[in-house]
Tab-separated table of C-alpha atoms and ligand atoms in Angstrom:
chain	number	residue	atom	x	y	z
A	1	UNK	CA	24.920	36.985	-42.777
A	2	UNK	CA	21.714	37.242	-40.819
A	3	UNK	CA	18.684	35.467	-42.139
A	4	UNK	CA	15.219	36.792	-42.830
A	5	UNK	CA	13.917	34.694	-39.968
A	6	UNK	CA	16.435	36.084	-37.472
A	7	UNK	CA	15.670	39.639	-38.497
A	8	UNK	CA	11.937	38.952	-38.394
A	9	UNK	CA	12.301	37.822	-34.778
A	10	UNK	CA	14.367	40.907	-34.004
A	11	UNK	CA	11.750	43.283	-35.396
A	12	UNK	CA	9.784	43.510	-32.140
A	13	UNK	CA	12.835	44.671	-30.227
A	14	UNK	CA	13.765	47.005	-33.050
A	15	UNK	CA	10.306	48.584	-33.012
A	16	UNK	CA	10.692	49.205	-29.271
A	17	UNK	CA	14.093	50.784	-29.756
A	18	UNK	CA	16.024	47.855	-28.288
A	19	UNK	CA	19.342	46.479	-29.469
A	20	UNK	CA	22.823	47.951	-29.822
A	21	UNK	CA	23.944	49.935	-32.832
A	22	UNK	CA	25.244	46.903	-34.714
A	23	UNK	CA	22.046	44.935	-34.178
A	24	UNK	CA	19.844	47.835	-35.205
A	25	UNK	CA	22.021	48.422	-38.279
A	26	UNK	CA	21.616	44.757	-39.225
A	27	UNK	CA	17.842	45.034	-38.985
A	28	UNK	CA	17.835	48.197	-41.066
A	29	UNK	CA	20.040	46.576	-43.702
A	30	UNK	CA	17.634	43.652	-43.906
A	31	UNK	CA	14.605	45.945	-44.068
A	32	UNK	CA	16.070	47.644	-47.128
A	33	UNK	CA	15.860	44.430	-49.078
A	34	UNK	CA	12.839	42.703	-47.495
A	35	UNK	CA	9.344	43.984	-48.186
A	36	UNK	CA	7.797	41.381	-45.870
A	37	UNK	CA	9.776	42.637	-42.899
A	38	UNK	CA	9.023	46.258	-43.765
A	39	UNK	CA	5.312	45.390	-43.719
A	40	UNK	CA	5.745	43.590	-40.397
A	41	UNK	CA	7.520	46.596	-38.904
A	42	UNK	CA	4.782	48.880	-40.160
A	43	UNK	CA	2.219	46.713	-38.384
A	44	UNK	CA	4.282	46.703	-35.194
A	45	UNK	CA	4.899	50.425	-35.012
A	46	UNK	CA	1.382	51.407	-33.817
A	47	UNK	CA	1.837	48.956	-30.943
A	48	UNK	CA	5.074	50.598	-29.899
A	49	UNK	CA	3.550	53.254	-27.699
A	50	UNK	CA	1.265	50.778	-25.976
A	51	UNK	CA	4.016	48.202	-25.436
A	52	UNK	CA	6.373	50.868	-24.135
A	53	UNK	CA	3.807	51.711	-21.459
A	54	UNK	CA	3.635	48.176	-20.114
A	55	UNK	CA	5.199	47.828	-16.699
A	56	UNK	CA	7.162	44.568	-16.791
A	57	UNK	CA	6.697	44.182	-13.046
A	58	UNK	CA	2.988	43.844	-13.572
A	59	UNK	CA	3.183	41.173	-16.268
A	60	UNK	CA	3.002	38.436	-13.674
A	61	UNK	CA	-0.370	39.663	-12.476
A	62	UNK	CA	-2.429	37.439	-14.694
A	63	UNK	CA	-5.830	39.042	-15.067
A	64	UNK	CA	-8.709	36.915	-13.857
A	65	UNK	CA	-10.787	35.489	-16.692
A	66	UNK	CA	-14.152	37.152	-17.024
A	67	UNK	CA	-16.947	35.336	-15.202
A	68	UNK	CA	-18.755	32.809	-17.340
A	69	UNK	CA	-15.853	32.325	-19.726
A	70	UNK	CA	-15.422	28.663	-18.795
A	71	UNK	CA	-19.109	27.921	-19.422
A	72	UNK	CA	-19.002	29.827	-22.694
A	73	UNK	CA	-15.998	27.839	-23.903
A	74	UNK	CA	-17.593	24.535	-22.944
A	75	UNK	CA	-20.849	25.502	-24.660
A	76	UNK	CA	-18.950	26.433	-27.795
A	77	UNK	CA	-17.042	23.140	-27.801
A	78	UNK	CA	-20.285	21.231	-27.341
A	79	UNK	CA	-21.887	23.120	-30.209
A	80	UNK	CA	-18.941	22.376	-32.496
A	81	UNK	CA	-18.970	18.709	-31.563
A	82	UNK	CA	-22.688	18.541	-32.320
A	83	UNK	CA	-22.343	20.021	-35.797
A	84	UNK	CA	-18.859	19.169	-37.039
A	85	UNK	CA	-18.576	15.922	-38.994
A	86	UNK	CA	-16.055	13.706	-37.263
A	87	UNK	CA	-13.555	12.038	-39.611
A	88	UNK	CA	-13.934	8.274	-39.668
A	89	UNK	CA	-10.547	7.521	-38.168
A	90	UNK	CA	-11.339	9.759	-35.222
A	91	UNK	CA	-14.857	8.465	-34.844
A	92	UNK	CA	-13.530	4.936	-34.496
A	93	UNK	CA	-11.436	5.992	-31.554
A	94	UNK	CA	-14.056	8.153	-29.909
A	95	UNK	CA	-15.858	5.356	-27.994
A	96	UNK	CA	-12.543	4.003	-26.741
A	97	UNK	CA	-11.419	7.455	-25.643
A	98	UNK	CA	-14.762	8.044	-23.966
A	99	UNK	CA	-14.523	4.674	-22.235
A	100	UNK	CA	-11.061	5.512	-20.955
A	101	UNK	CA	-12.373	8.809	-19.645
A	102	UNK	CA	-15.297	7.135	-17.930
A	103	UNK	CA	-13.019	4.480	-16.472
A	104	UNK	CA	-10.619	7.132	-15.200
A	105	UNK	CA	-13.497	9.040	-13.650
A	106	UNK	CA	-14.698	5.799	-12.090
A	107	UNK	CA	-11.291	5.168	-10.606
A	108	UNK	CA	-11.237	8.648	-9.118
A	109	UNK	CA	-14.764	8.340	-7.757
A	110	UNK	CA	-14.028	4.859	-6.489
A	111	UNK	CA	-10.857	6.030	-4.830
A	112	UNK	CA	-12.599	8.923	-3.118
A	113	UNK	CA	-15.598	6.814	-2.139
A	114	UNK	CA	-13.522	3.797	-1.165
A	115	UNK	CA	-14.476	2.870	2.358
A	116	UNK	CA	-11.707	2.323	4.832
A	117	UNK	CA	-11.797	-1.434	5.383
A	118	UNK	CA	-12.451	-2.685	8.862
A	119	UNK	CA	-9.549	-4.551	10.412
A	120	UNK	CA	-9.808	-8.259	9.714
A	121	UNK	CA	-11.362	-10.232	12.567
A	122	UNK	CA	-8.438	-12.531	13.316
A	123	UNK	CA	-9.111	-15.658	15.323
A	124	UNK	CA	-6.018	-17.162	16.864
A	125	UNK	CA	-6.102	-20.950	16.697
A	126	UNK	CA	-3.974	-23.556	18.456
A	127	UNK	CA	-1.356	-25.329	16.384
A	128	UNK	CA	0.182	-28.758	17.031
A	129	UNK	CA	3.557	-29.174	15.346
A	130	UNK	CA	4.708	-32.688	14.461
A	131	UNK	CA	8.086	-31.669	13.045
A	132	UNK	CA	10.595	-30.673	15.737
A	133	UNK	CA	12.273	-28.228	13.346
A	134	UNK	CA	9.074	-26.268	12.772
A	135	UNK	CA	7.645	-23.500	14.911
A	136	UNK	CA	4.362	-21.960	13.879
A	137	UNK	CA	1.343	-19.957	14.904
A	138	UNK	CA	-1.860	-19.400	12.996
A	139	UNK	CA	-4.899	-17.165	12.789
A	140	UNK	CA	-7.982	-17.749	10.723
A	141	UNK	CA	-10.163	-15.093	9.116
A	142	UNK	CA	-13.836	-15.708	8.306
A	143	UNK	CA	-14.693	-14.332	4.872
A	144	UNK	CA	-17.986	-14.462	3.005
A	145	UNK	CA	-16.280	-16.616	0.367
A	146	UNK	CA	-14.505	-19.002	2.687
A	147	UNK	CA	-11.866	-19.096	5.366
A	148	UNK	CA	-8.375	-17.669	5.257
A	149	UNK	CA	-5.524	-19.221	7.218
A	150	UNK	CA	-2.748	-16.828	8.136
A	151	UNK	CA	0.256	-18.989	8.930
A	152	UNK	CA	3.433	-17.686	10.503
A	153	UNK	CA	6.367	-19.899	11.270
A	154	UNK	CA	9.888	-20.979	10.619
A	155	UNK	CA	11.764	-24.184	10.003
A	156	UNK	CA	9.832	-25.300	6.945
A	157	UNK	CA	12.479	-27.023	4.795
A	158	UNK	CA	13.820	-24.639	2.179
A	159	UNK	CA	12.593	-25.482	-1.304
A	160	UNK	CA	10.049	-28.047	-0.159
A	161	UNK	CA	6.446	-27.606	-1.253
A	162	UNK	CA	3.929	-27.725	1.599
A	163	UNK	CA	0.246	-28.288	1.023
A	164	UNK	CA	-2.470	-26.868	3.259
A	165	UNK	CA	-5.928	-28.331	3.601
A	166	UNK	CA	-8.923	-27.344	5.681
A	167	UNK	CA	-10.921	-30.029	7.449
A	168	UNK	CA	-14.675	-29.739	7.138
A	169	UNK	CA	-17.327	-30.688	9.695
A	170	UNK	CA	-18.139	-33.823	7.688
A	171	UNK	CA	-14.474	-34.891	7.714
A	172	UNK	CA	-13.587	-33.949	4.163
A	173	UNK	CA	-10.338	-32.153	3.470
A	174	UNK	CA	-10.451	-29.153	1.129
A	175	UNK	CA	-7.303	-27.716	-0.486
A	176	UNK	CA	-6.274	-24.283	0.756
A	177	UNK	CA	-3.182	-23.804	-1.351
A	178	UNK	CA	0.526	-24.465	-1.142
A	179	UNK	CA	3.649	-22.665	-0.075
A	180	UNK	CA	7.368	-23.127	-0.430
A	181	UNK	CA	9.477	-23.636	2.670
A	182	UNK	CA	12.242	-21.092	3.193
A	183	UNK	CA	14.247	-22.773	5.960
A	184	UNK	CA	15.056	-20.963	9.182
A	185	UNK	CA	13.694	-17.592	8.037
A	186	UNK	CA	10.364	-16.196	9.128
A	187	UNK	CA	7.572	-17.272	6.801
A	188	UNK	CA	4.233	-15.457	6.719
A	189	UNK	CA	1.711	-16.975	4.382
A	190	UNK	CA	-2.002	-16.419	3.791
A	191	UNK	CA	-3.875	-19.442	2.474
A	192	UNK	CA	-7.432	-19.353	1.199
A	193	UNK	CA	-10.041	-22.070	1.189
A	194	UNK	CA	-13.644	-22.180	0.042
A	195	UNK	CA	-14.741	-23.676	3.362
A	196	UNK	CA	-16.727	-21.251	5.482
A	197	UNK	CA	-15.451	-20.736	8.993
A	198	UNK	CA	-18.539	-22.328	10.558
A	199	UNK	CA	-18.021	-25.427	8.401
A	200	UNK	CA	-14.333	-25.799	9.271
A	201	UNK	CA	-13.001	-27.822	12.190
A	202	UNK	CA	-9.307	-27.329	11.558
A	203	UNK	CA	-6.533	-27.411	9.034
A	204	UNK	CA	-3.391	-29.389	8.301
A	205	UNK	CA	-0.065	-28.643	6.661
A	206	UNK	CA	1.441	-31.589	4.783
A	207	UNK	CA	4.969	-31.901	3.444
A	208	UNK	CA	5.807	-33.128	-0.049
A	209	UNK	CA	5.478	-36.761	1.057
A	210	UNK	CA	1.983	-36.205	2.432
A	211	UNK	CA	3.088	-36.349	6.061
A	212	UNK	CA	1.269	-33.982	8.392
A	213	UNK	CA	3.838	-31.594	9.854
A	214	UNK	CA	1.375	-29.256	11.496
A	215	UNK	CA	-2.275	-29.501	12.474
A	216	UNK	CA	-4.840	-27.251	14.053
A	217	UNK	CA	-8.147	-28.298	15.600
A	218	UNK	CA	-10.474	-25.412	16.264
B	1	ZN	ZN1	12.760	39.798	-43.901
């Protein structure tokens, strides 16, 4: 048994003369007992001649929207937003949604406007190693907020915590962070301190017992 819904969906094809004999007979049988579908078919029939004249090959040629349509739609939306009362549960979300939109726009603008950063001005500094197992080189980078030590080396005991401190002009030592030794593998570690480059005279790397394993005097 075919349902009303199936026959309703088949009406368009029926109106255009599509379908085999059995399918068309099924539609006709349903039409006999369904006033709603008879009314639908009656509404479709005037379209038959026009639909039959449509060249399927041209259906992909989407017609260009008339000029000004986009502006007209936006103006209409704006007018509706200005007059329509917004339900409370939607109004509560509106500022959050707007904020997300603004943030997203900001991200896009920021991404587009993001300047390509200049390469960091690396300053290679000499390193004296006190531990025979350790090999290391270092560069420092002057930032506006302090000095960065870029340490590369190997032989720092795996699992041991090393502490880095920058020596200031006045002799004080300022922490620049810690790193974990990884043994014979290559270790590249960037350590940051609040000491400005012009106020720094060097840095030290201490092992977990406080022994200096590596020092640099600028
Ligand atoms: Zn029906």
